[in-house]
CSV table of C-alpha atoms and ligand atoms in Angstrom, one decimal:
chain,number,residue,atom,x,y,z
A,1,MET,CA,14.4,9.5,-13.6
A,2,SER,CA,13.5,10.7,-17.1
A,3,ALA,CA,15.6,13.8,-16.8
A,4,SER,CA,18.8,11.8,-16.9
A,5,LEU,CA,17.7,10.2,-20.1
A,6,GLU,CA,17.8,13.4,-22.2
A,7,SER,CA,20.1,13.3,-25.2
A,8,ALA,CA,21.1,16.0,-27.6
A,9,PRO,CA,18.2,16.9,-29.8
A,10,LEU,CA,19.0,15.5,-33.2
A,11,PRO,CA,16.2,15.9,-35.8
A,12,ALA,CA,15.6,12.7,-37.7
A,13,ALA,CA,15.7,14.4,-41.1
A,14,GLU,CA,19.3,15.5,-40.6
A,15,VAL,CA,20.7,12.1,-39.7
A,16,GLY,CA,19.5,9.9,-42.5
A,17,ALA,CA,15.8,10.0,-43.2
A,18,ASP,CA,15.7,6.6,-44.9
A,19,ALA,CA,13.7,3.9,-43.1
A,20,GLY,CA,13.2,5.9,-39.9
A,21,LEU,CA,17.0,6.0,-39.2
A,22,GLY,CA,18.1,8.6,-36.8
A,23,GLU,CA,15.2,7.8,-34.5
A,24,LEU,CA,15.6,7.6,-30.8
A,25,CYS,CA,15.0,4.1,-29.4
A,26,VAL,CA,15.9,2.1,-26.3
A,27,LEU,CA,18.7,-0.4,-26.1
A,28,MET,CA,18.9,-2.8,-23.1
A,29,LYS,CA,21.8,-4.9,-21.9
A,30,LEU,CA,20.9,-8.1,-20.2
A,31,GLY,CA,22.7,-9.8,-17.3
A,32,GLU,CA,22.5,-13.3,-16.0
A,33,ILE,CA,20.3,-14.5,-18.9
A,34,VAL,CA,23.3,-14.3,-21.1
A,35,LEU,CA,25.0,-17.1,-19.0
A,36,LYS,CA,22.0,-19.4,-19.4
A,37,GLY,CA,23.5,-21.7,-22.0
A,38,SER,CA,20.9,-24.0,-23.6
A,39,ASN,CA,18.1,-22.5,-21.6
A,40,ARG,CA,18.7,-19.0,-22.8
A,41,LYS,CA,16.0,-19.1,-25.4
A,42,LEU,CA,13.4,-19.8,-22.7
A,43,PHE,CA,14.6,-16.9,-20.6
A,44,GLU,CA,14.6,-14.6,-23.6
A,45,ARG,CA,11.1,-15.6,-24.6
A,46,ARG,CA,9.9,-14.9,-21.1
A,47,LEU,CA,11.7,-11.6,-21.0
A,48,HIS,CA,10.3,-10.5,-24.3
A,49,ASN,CA,6.8,-11.3,-23.1
A,50,ASN,CA,7.4,-9.3,-19.9
A,51,ILE,CA,8.7,-6.4,-21.8
A,52,ARG,CA,5.7,-6.4,-24.1
A,53,ASN,CA,3.3,-6.5,-21.2
A,54,SER,CA,4.9,-3.6,-19.5
A,55,VAL,CA,4.4,-1.3,-22.5
A,56,ARG,CA,1.2,-2.8,-23.8
A,57,ASP,CA,-0.7,0.4,-23.4
A,58,LEU,CA,1.8,2.4,-25.6
A,59,GLY,CA,0.8,1.3,-29.0
A,60,ASP,CA,3.0,-0.1,-31.8
A,61,ILE,CA,6.1,-1.3,-30.0
A,62,ARG,CA,8.8,-3.2,-31.9
A,63,LEU,CA,11.2,-5.4,-30.0
A,64,SER,CA,14.2,-7.2,-31.4
A,65,GLN,CA,16.9,-9.4,-29.8
A,66,ARG,CA,20.4,-8.5,-31.0
A,67,GLY,CA,22.9,-11.2,-30.2
A,68,ALA,CA,22.9,-12.7,-26.8
A,69,GLY,CA,22.8,-9.8,-24.5
A,70,VAL,CA,21.1,-6.9,-26.2
A,71,ILE,CA,17.5,-6.0,-26.9
A,72,ILE,CA,16.2,-3.0,-28.9
A,73,VAL,CA,12.8,-1.6,-28.3
A,74,ARG,CA,11.4,1.1,-30.6
A,75,LYS,CA,8.2,2.7,-31.5
A,76,PRO,CA,8.0,4.1,-35.0
A,77,GLY,CA,7.1,7.8,-35.0
A,78,ALA,CA,7.3,8.2,-31.2
A,79,SER,CA,8.3,11.5,-29.7
A,80,ASP,CA,11.4,11.7,-27.6
A,81,LEU,CA,9.2,11.9,-24.5
A,82,GLU,CA,7.4,8.7,-25.4
A,83,VAL,CA,10.7,6.9,-25.9
A,84,ALA,CA,11.9,8.2,-22.5
A,85,GLU,CA,8.7,6.7,-21.0
A,86,ILE,CA,9.5,3.4,-22.6
A,87,ALA,CA,13.1,3.5,-21.2
A,88,ASP,CA,11.8,4.4,-17.8
A,89,ARG,CA,9.5,1.3,-17.8
A,90,MET,CA,12.4,-0.9,-19.1
A,91,SER,CA,14.4,0.1,-16.1
A,92,ASP,CA,11.8,-1.8,-14.0
A,93,VAL,CA,11.7,-5.0,-16.0
A,94,MET,CA,13.6,-7.8,-14.2
A,95,GLY,CA,16.5,-9.2,-16.1
A,96,VAL,CA,17.6,-5.9,-17.7
A,97,VAL,CA,20.9,-4.6,-16.4
A,98,TRP,CA,21.3,-1.3,-18.3
A,99,VAL,CA,18.9,0.8,-20.2
A,100,HIS,CA,20.2,3.3,-22.8
A,101,LEU,CA,18.4,5.9,-25.0
A,102,VAL,CA,20.2,5.4,-28.3
A,103,ARG,CA,20.2,7.0,-31.8
A,104,ARG,CA,19.7,4.5,-34.5
A,105,VAL,CA,21.7,5.6,-37.5
A,106,ARG,CA,22.7,4.4,-41.0
A,107,LYS,CA,25.6,2.0,-40.9
A,108,ASP,CA,28.1,4.4,-42.5
A,109,LEU,CA,31.1,6.2,-41.0
A,110,ASP,CA,29.9,9.7,-41.8
A,111,ALA,CA,26.5,9.2,-40.3
A,112,ILE,CA,27.9,7.6,-37.1
A,113,THR,CA,30.5,10.3,-36.8
A,114,ASP,CA,28.0,13.1,-37.2
A,115,ILE,CA,25.8,11.8,-34.5
A,116,GLY,CA,28.6,10.7,-32.2
A,117,VAL,CA,30.3,14.1,-32.3
A,118,ARG,CA,27.1,16.0,-31.7
A,119,SER,CA,26.1,13.7,-28.8
A,120,MET,CA,29.2,14.7,-27.0
A,121,ALA,CA,28.6,18.5,-27.2
A,122,ASP,CA,28.5,20.6,-24.0
A,123,ARG,CA,30.3,18.0,-21.8
A,124,GLU,CA,32.7,18.6,-19.0
A,125,GLY,CA,35.9,16.6,-18.2
A,126,THR,CA,37.4,13.7,-20.0
A,127,PHE,CA,36.0,11.2,-22.4
A,128,ALA,CA,36.4,7.8,-24.0
A,129,VAL,CA,34.8,6.1,-27.0
A,130,ARG,CA,33.7,2.4,-26.8
A,131,ALA,CA,32.9,0.7,-30.0
A,132,ARG,CA,31.6,-2.8,-30.7
A,133,ARG,CA,30.7,-4.6,-33.9
A,134,ARG,CA,28.0,-7.2,-34.1
A,135,ASP,CA,28.7,-7.1,-37.8
A,136,LYS,CA,32.4,-8.0,-38.4
A,137,ARG,CA,32.1,-6.9,-42.1
A,138,PHE,CA,32.1,-3.2,-41.1
A,139,GLU,CA,34.9,-1.3,-42.8
A,140,MET,CA,36.8,-0.6,-39.6
A,141,THR,CA,37.6,-2.8,-36.6
A,142,SER,CA,36.2,-1.7,-33.2
A,143,SER,CA,39.4,-0.1,-32.1
A,144,GLU,CA,39.9,1.7,-35.4
A,145,LEU,CA,36.4,3.1,-35.2
A,146,ALA,CA,36.9,4.2,-31.6
A,147,GLY,CA,40.2,5.8,-32.4
A,148,TYR,CA,38.7,7.6,-35.4
A,149,LEU,CA,35.7,8.9,-33.5
A,150,GLY,CA,37.9,9.9,-30.6
A,151,ALA,CA,40.1,12.0,-32.9
A,152,ARG,CA,37.0,13.7,-34.4
A,153,ILE,CA,35.6,14.5,-30.9
A,154,ILE,CA,38.9,16.1,-29.8
A,155,GLU,CA,39.0,18.1,-33.0
A,156,GLU,CA,35.4,19.4,-32.5
A,157,HIS,CA,35.2,19.8,-28.7
A,158,GLY,CA,38.8,19.7,-27.4
A,159,TYR,CA,38.1,17.2,-24.5
A,160,ALA,CA,41.0,15.2,-23.0
A,161,VAL,CA,40.9,11.4,-23.4
A,162,ASP,CA,40.8,9.1,-20.4
A,163,LEU,CA,40.2,5.5,-21.4
A,164,LYS,CA,40.3,4.1,-17.8
A,165,ASN,CA,38.0,6.4,-15.9
A,166,PRO,CA,36.3,8.8,-18.3
A,167,ASP,CA,33.7,11.4,-17.2
A,168,ASN,CA,31.8,10.9,-20.4
A,169,THR,CA,31.6,7.8,-22.6
A,170,LEU,CA,30.4,7.6,-26.2
A,171,HIS,CA,29.2,4.1,-27.2
A,172,VAL,CA,28.8,2.9,-30.7
A,173,GLU,CA,27.5,-0.5,-31.6
A,174,VAL,CA,27.6,-1.5,-35.2
A,175,ASP,CA,24.8,-4.0,-36.0
A,176,LYS,CA,23.9,-5.9,-39.1
A,177,ASP,CA,21.7,-3.3,-40.7
A,178,GLU,CA,22.3,-0.2,-38.7
A,179,ALA,CA,24.4,1.3,-35.9
A,180,PHE,CA,23.5,2.6,-32.5
A,181,VAL,CA,25.1,5.6,-30.9
A,182,PHE,CA,24.6,6.5,-27.3
A,183,THR,CA,26.1,8.0,-24.1
A,184,GLU,CA,25.1,7.3,-20.5
A,185,GLY,CA,22.4,4.9,-19.4
A,186,ILE,CA,20.3,4.2,-16.4
A,187,PRO,CA,20.8,1.0,-14.3
A,188,GLY,CA,18.1,-1.6,-14.7
A,189,GLN,CA,16.9,-4.1,-12.0
A,190,GLY,CA,19.2,-7.0,-12.9
A,191,GLY,CA,18.0,-10.4,-11.8
A,192,LEU,CA,16.0,-12.9,-13.9
A,193,PRO,CA,12.7,-12.4,-15.8
A,194,ALA,CA,9.7,-12.5,-13.5
A,195,GLY,CA,7.9,-15.9,-13.9
A,196,MET,CA,11.1,-17.8,-14.8
A,197,SER,CA,11.4,-19.4,-11.4
A,198,GLY,CA,7.8,-20.3,-10.7
A,199,ARG,CA,5.1,-18.8,-8.5
A,200,GLY,CA,5.0,-17.5,-5.0
A,201,LEU,CA,2.6,-16.0,-2.6
A,202,VAL,CA,3.7,-12.9,-0.6
A,203,LEU,CA,2.2,-12.2,2.9
A,204,MET,CA,1.9,-8.5,2.5
A,205,SER,CA,1.3,-6.2,5.5
A,206,GLY,CA,1.1,-2.5,4.9
A,207,GLY,CA,4.6,-2.2,6.4
A,208,ILE,CA,8.1,-1.5,5.0
A,209,ASP,CA,9.5,-5.0,4.9
A,210,SER,CA,7.1,-7.2,3.0
A,211,PRO,CA,7.2,-5.1,-0.3
A,212,VAL,CA,11.0,-5.3,-0.2
A,213,ALA,CA,10.8,-9.0,0.3
A,214,ALA,CA,8.4,-9.3,-2.7
A,215,HIS,CA,10.7,-7.2,-4.9
A,216,ARG,CA,13.7,-9.4,-4.0
A,217,MET,CA,11.9,-12.6,-5.0
A,218,ILE,CA,10.4,-11.2,-8.2
A,219,ARG,CA,13.9,-10.2,-9.0
A,220,ARG,CA,15.0,-13.8,-8.7
A,221,GLY,CA,12.4,-14.8,-11.2
A,222,LEU,CA,9.3,-15.6,-9.2
A,223,LYS,CA,5.9,-14.4,-10.3
A,224,VAL,CA,4.1,-13.5,-7.1
A,225,ASP,CA,0.6,-12.9,-5.8
A,226,PHE,CA,-0.2,-11.0,-2.6
A,227,LEU,CA,-2.2,-11.8,0.5
A,228,HIS,CA,-3.1,-9.1,3.0
A,229,PHE,CA,-4.9,-9.6,6.3
A,230,SER,CA,-6.9,-6.6,7.5
A,231,GLY,CA,-8.2,-6.2,11.0
A,232,MET,CA,-11.7,-5.6,9.6
A,233,PRO,CA,-14.3,-5.3,10.9
A,234,PHE,CA,-12.5,-4.0,14.0
A,235,THR,CA,-10.1,-1.7,12.1
A,236,GLY,CA,-10.7,0.8,9.3
A,237,PRO,CA,-9.9,-0.1,5.7
A,238,GLU,CA,-6.7,2.0,5.6
A,239,SER,CA,-4.3,-1.0,5.6
A,240,ILE,CA,-6.1,-2.4,2.6
A,241,TYR,CA,-5.6,0.9,0.6
A,242,LYS,CA,-1.9,0.7,1.5
A,243,ALA,CA,-1.5,-2.9,0.5
A,244,TYR,CA,-3.3,-2.0,-2.8
A,245,SER,CA,-1.0,0.9,-3.5
A,246,LEU,CA,2.0,-1.1,-2.6
A,247,VAL,CA,1.0,-3.9,-5.0
A,248,ARG,CA,0.3,-1.5,-7.7
A,249,GLN,CA,3.8,-0.1,-7.4
A,250,LEU,CA,5.3,-3.6,-7.3
A,251,ASP,CA,3.3,-4.5,-10.4
A,252,ARG,CA,5.8,-2.4,-12.4
A,253,PHE,CA,8.3,-5.2,-11.8
A,254,GLN,CA,6.2,-8.1,-12.9
A,255,VAL,CA,2.8,-6.9,-14.4
A,256,GLY,CA,-0.4,-8.8,-13.7
A,257,SER,CA,-0.3,-8.8,-9.9
A,258,ARG,CA,-3.2,-10.1,-7.9
A,259,LEU,CA,-4.0,-9.0,-4.3
A,260,PHE,CA,-6.2,-11.1,-2.0
A,261,VAL,CA,-7.6,-9.4,1.1
A,262,VAL,CA,-8.8,-11.4,4.1
A,263,PRO,CA,-10.8,-9.7,6.9
A,264,PHE,CA,-9.0,-11.2,9.9
A,265,GLY,CA,-10.5,-9.4,12.9
A,266,LYS,CA,-13.0,-12.0,13.9
A,267,ALA,CA,-10.4,-14.8,13.6
A,268,GLN,CA,-8.0,-12.9,15.8
A,269,GLN,CA,-10.7,-12.5,18.4
A,270,GLN,CA,-11.4,-16.3,18.3
A,271,LEU,CA,-7.7,-17.0,18.7
A,272,LYS,CA,-7.5,-14.6,21.7
A,273,SER,CA,-10.3,-16.4,23.5
A,274,SER,CA,-8.9,-19.9,22.9
A,275,GLY,CA,-5.3,-19.3,23.9
A,276,ASN,CA,-2.7,-17.9,26.2
A,277,GLU,CA,-2.3,-14.2,25.7
A,278,ARG,CA,1.5,-14.2,25.4
A,279,LEU,CA,1.2,-16.6,22.4
A,280,GLN,CA,-1.3,-14.4,20.6
A,281,ILE,CA,1.1,-12.9,18.1
A,282,VAL,CA,2.8,-16.2,17.1
A,283,ALA,CA,-0.6,-18.0,17.0
A,284,GLN,CA,-1.9,-15.3,14.7
A,285,ARG,CA,1.1,-15.5,12.4
A,286,ARG,CA,0.6,-19.3,12.2
A,287,LEU,CA,-3.0,-18.8,11.2
A,288,MET,CA,-1.9,-16.3,8.6
A,289,LEU,CA,0.5,-18.9,7.2
A,290,LYS,CA,-2.1,-21.7,7.2
A,291,THR,CA,-4.5,-19.4,5.3
A,292,ALA,CA,-1.7,-18.5,2.9
A,293,GLU,CA,-1.0,-22.1,2.3
A,294,ALA,CA,-4.6,-22.9,1.5
A,295,LEU,CA,-4.7,-20.0,-1.0
A,296,ALA,CA,-1.3,-21.0,-2.4
A,297,ASP,CA,-2.8,-24.3,-3.2
A,298,ASP,CA,-5.6,-22.7,-5.3
A,299,LEU,CA,-3.1,-20.4,-7.0
A,300,LYS,CA,-0.5,-23.1,-7.7
A,301,ALA,CA,2.1,-21.1,-5.7
A,302,GLU,CA,5.1,-23.2,-4.6
A,303,CYS,CA,6.3,-21.1,-1.7
A,304,LEU,CA,5.3,-18.4,0.8
A,305,ILE,CA,7.3,-15.2,1.1
A,306,THR,CA,7.4,-13.0,4.2
A,307,GLY,CA,9.3,-9.9,5.3
A,308,ASP,CA,10.7,-11.4,8.5
A,309,ALA,CA,14.2,-10.3,9.6
A,310,LEU,CA,15.9,-12.1,12.4
A,311,GLY,CA,15.4,-10.4,15.8
A,312,GLN,CA,13.7,-7.3,14.3
A,313,VAL,CA,10.6,-7.8,16.5
A,314,SER,CA,9.8,-10.3,19.3
A,315,SER,CA,7.9,-12.6,17.0
A,316,GLN,CA,11.0,-12.9,14.9
A,317,THR,CA,13.3,-14.7,17.4
A,318,MET,CA,14.9,-17.9,16.1
A,319,THR,CA,12.6,-20.1,18.3
A,320,ASN,CA,9.5,-18.3,17.0
A,321,ILE,CA,10.6,-18.5,13.4
A,322,THR,CA,11.0,-22.2,13.9
A,323,ALA,CA,7.5,-22.3,15.4
A,324,LEU,CA,6.2,-20.5,12.3
A,325,ASP,CA,7.8,-22.9,9.9
A,326,ASP,CA,6.1,-25.7,11.7
A,327,ALA,CA,2.6,-24.3,10.8
A,328,VAL,CA,2.8,-25.2,7.1
A,329,ASP,CA,4.4,-27.7,4.7
A,330,LEU,CA,5.2,-25.1,2.0
A,331,PRO,CA,8.7,-23.6,2.2
A,332,ILE,CA,8.7,-20.0,3.6
A,333,LEU,CA,11.2,-17.8,1.9
A,334,ARG,CA,12.5,-14.9,4.0
A,335,PRO,CA,14.8,-12.9,1.7
A,336,LEU,CA,15.3,-10.1,4.4
A,337,ILE,CA,16.3,-12.5,7.2
A,338,GLY,CA,19.8,-11.2,7.6
A,339,MET,CA,19.2,-7.5,6.9
A,340,ASP,CA,19.2,-4.5,9.1
A,341,LYS,CA,16.2,-2.2,9.2
A,342,ALA,CA,18.2,0.7,7.7
A,343,GLU,CA,19.3,-1.5,4.8
A,344,ILE,CA,15.7,-2.6,4.2
A,345,MET,CA,14.5,1.0,4.3
A,346,GLY,CA,17.2,2.0,1.7
A,347,GLU,CA,15.9,-0.7,-0.6
A,348,ALA,CA,12.3,0.3,0.0
A,349,ARG,CA,13.2,3.9,-1.1
A,350,LYS,CA,14.9,2.6,-4.2
A,351,ILE,CA,11.9,0.5,-5.3
A,352,ARG,CA,9.6,3.4,-4.4
A,353,THR,CA,7.5,1.7,-1.8
A,354,LEU,CA,8.8,3.5,1.3
A,355,GLY,CA,6.5,6.5,1.0
A,356,ILE,CA,3.4,4.3,0.8
A,357,SER,CA,4.5,2.1,3.7
A,358,GLU,CA,5.1,5.1,5.9
A,359,LEU,CA,1.5,6.3,5.6
A,360,PRO,CA,-0.4,5.8,8.8
A,361,ASP,CA,-2.7,2.8,9.2
A,362,GLU,CA,-4.0,0.4,11.8
A,363,ASP,CA,-2.2,-2.9,11.4
A,364,CYS,CA,-4.2,-5.9,12.3
A,365,CYS,CA,-1.3,-7.3,14.3
A,366,THR,CA,-1.3,-4.3,16.7
A,367,MET,CA,-5.0,-4.9,17.4
A,368,LEU,CA,-5.5,-7.2,20.4
A,369,THR,CA,-1.7,-7.1,21.0
A,370,PRO,CA,-0.8,-8.5,24.4
A,371,ARG,CA,1.4,-6.5,26.8
A,372,GLN,CA,4.1,-9.2,26.6
A,373,VAL,CA,5.0,-11.3,23.6
A,374,GLU,CA,6.4,-14.8,24.0
A,375,THR,CA,9.9,-14.9,22.5
A,376,ALA,CA,10.2,-18.7,22.8
A,377,ALA,CA,6.8,-20.0,21.7
A,378,LYS,CA,6.4,-23.8,22.2
A,379,ILE,CA,5.1,-25.7,19.2
A,380,PRO,CA,2.9,-28.1,21.3
A,381,ASP,CA,1.2,-25.1,23.0
A,382,LEU,CA,0.5,-23.5,19.6
A,383,ARG,CA,-0.9,-26.8,18.1
A,384,GLN,CA,-3.2,-27.2,21.1
A,385,ILE,CA,-4.7,-23.7,20.5
A,386,GLU,CA,-5.2,-24.6,16.8
A,387,ARG,CA,-6.9,-27.9,17.7
A,388,ARG,CA,-9.4,-26.1,19.9
A,389,LEU,CA,-10.1,-23.7,17.1
A,390,ASP,CA,-10.0,-26.1,14.2
A,391,ALA,CA,-7.5,-23.8,12.5
A,392,GLU,CA,-7.3,-25.7,9.2
A,393,GLU,CA,-11.0,-25.3,8.7
A,394,LEU,CA,-10.8,-21.6,9.8
A,395,ALA,CA,-8.0,-21.1,7.2
A,396,GLU,CA,-10.2,-22.6,4.4
A,397,HIS,CA,-13.1,-20.4,5.5
A,398,LEU,CA,-10.9,-17.2,5.5
A,399,VAL,CA,-9.7,-18.0,1.9
A,400,ALA,CA,-13.2,-18.5,0.8
A,401,ASN,CA,-14.0,-15.0,2.1
A,402,ALA,CA,-11.0,-13.3,0.5
A,403,GLN,CA,-11.6,-10.4,-1.8
A,404,ARG,CA,-9.7,-10.3,-4.9
A,405,HIS,CA,-8.2,-7.2,-6.6
A,406,LYS,CA,-5.9,-6.5,-9.6
A,407,PRO,CA,-3.9,-3.4,-8.8
A,408,SER,CA,-2.3,-2.8,-12.2
A,409,PHE,CA,0.3,0.0,-12.6
A,410,LEU,CA,-1.1,0.5,-16.1
A,411,GLY,CA,-4.4,1.4,-14.6
A,412,ASP,CA,-6.3,-0.3,-17.3
A,413,GLU,CA,-8.1,-2.9,-15.3
A,414,ALA,CA,-11.7,-2.4,-14.3
A,415,PRO,CA,-11.5,-0.3,-11.1
A,416,SER,CA,-12.5,-2.3,-8.0
A,417,ARG,CA,-14.4,-0.9,-5.1
A,418,VAL,CA,-11.2,-0.3,-3.2
A,419,GLU,CA,-9.8,1.7,-6.2
A,420,GLN,CA,-12.8,4.0,-6.4
A,421,SER,CA,-13.0,5.0,-2.8
A,422,PRO,CA,-12.2,8.5,-1.6
A,423,ALA,CA,-9.6,7.1,0.9
A,424,ALA,CA,-7.8,5.3,-1.9
A,425,ALA,CA,-7.6,8.6,-3.7
A,426,ALA,CA,-6.1,10.1,-0.6
A,427,VAL,CA,-3.5,7.3,-0.5
A,428,ARG,CA,-2.6,8.0,-4.1
A,429,ALA,CA,-2.3,11.8,-3.5
B,1,LIG,P1,6.4,-5.4,7.7
B,1,LIG,O1,7.2,-4.1,7.7
B,1,LIG,O2,6.5,-6.1,6.4
B,1,LIG,O3,5.0,-5.2,8.2
B,1,LIG,P2,7.2,-6.1,10.3
B,1,LIG,O4,8.6,-5.7,10.6
B,1,LIG,O5,6.2,-5.1,10.8
B,1,LIG,O6,7.1,-6.3,8.7
B,1,LIG,P3,5.7,-8.3,11.5
B,1,LIG,O7,4.6,-7.4,11.7
B,1,LIG,O8,6.2,-9.1,12.5
B,1,LIG,O9,7.0,-7.5,11.0
B,1,LIG,O10,5.5,-9.2,10.2
B,1,LIG,C1,6.4,-10.0,9.7
B,1,LIG,C2,5.9,-10.5,8.4
B,1,LIG,O11,4.6,-11.1,8.5
B,1,LIG,C3,5.6,-9.4,7.4
B,1,LIG,O12,6.8,-9.0,6.7
B,1,LIG,C4,4.6,-10.0,6.5
B,1,LIG,O13,5.2,-10.9,5.5
B,1,LIG,C5,3.8,-10.9,7.4
B,1,LIG,N1,2.6,-10.1,7.9
B,1,LIG,C6,2.5,-9.3,9.0
B,1,LIG,N2,1.3,-8.7,9.1
B,1,LIG,C7,0.7,-9.1,8.0
B,1,LIG,C8,-0.6,-8.7,7.4
B,1,LIG,N3,-1.5,-7.9,8.1
B,1,LIG,N4,-1.0,-9.3,6.3
B,1,LIG,C9,-0.2,-10.1,5.6
B,1,LIG,N5,1.1,-10.4,6.1
B,1,LIG,C10,1.5,-9.9,7.2
B,2,LIG,MG1,4.0,-5.5,10.1
């Protein structure tokens, strides 16, 4: 991604050495937050915190809000590569719509023109200049400035103008104390700042769907924790390493993720011996949900999130989904419910979880899987199994035995046992 962020090398000394002007920094455009009216300040504060958290290992980061929809992040004295790293991280912060690498220049026409003309060197095709003033006292109006810069670029480089559909765009934003000059940007995540909409708990398998479901809800402003059921002691720990790696990748989008791992094998065996074989999968999923609900209570999470998609597998028929909802009081959010597998995989690729999800593991759900799965599970039958088992107490017991991890994408948390293992290293490789 960083490759697309390169901009023409412009030594700071040549473009106005005073007060660090000429430096490369990151300019972000915000989306929905701008529409938030009287709540906007709250959203901005949350976003600023999230931004700071996502670069907290990078030293002296300066952040400033410019008007309603623009944030500038800079690090005095940083190399271009370091600034590109900051931009890369900003493209994963929820609430940011565009990320641009920009040159911060003196607010004077010659300095702006110098950088603007040089930024457009070695291009192909047509171009346009877009100018904006946040300081209306600047000597030219936006359209005069755009016209002036356009004429200078034609003079210097000879490109044709296309205002509607240009191949290259030069942006100039004139601010109160300085101006910003930049060309292309990279798209951000959009959505709302993580944490703005409350807390949720994601039921996280090692599969393709649940990470995508998590990303979608983080993007709508939830801060989420993760709960994974492993088939231990009857399966190997591979699914835990996968869940761990997946959460660490998703941590880029919210920072501060927690993963809870429940060894589920023995409970699965108990379920099997107290119920009808065809009901095993739905009964297991209900026990997972009850366990999640008990944990959500401790974590103050207000909803559960799963990667269910209607009809994708036999446990996801409408009747079975209704039977799952019956297991808990908390709302279950299913952001993938109407999506095709191919669409989900496309999204998984985009959020960089697909490669991890496709690693081999032994899912706890495939263990003890019956030959036939009930597609129309009856709620009274499921409740009866749970009474025999005392499912609520079992759920509490499972939560009490959960292991807790903090898979940070910054890698600065104390490494857990899972993190240090050779197999985890293999997953990372
Ligand atoms: P995924 O790709 O997310 O594993 P799936 O298509 O394999 O989903 P199921 O195995 O039926 O579908 O699971 C549906 C949902 O149930 C998952 O998206 C997840 O939210 C939850 N789930 C399934 N297995 C586990 C597990 N081992 N630990 C935690 N949650 C699970
Ligand atoms: Mg699965």
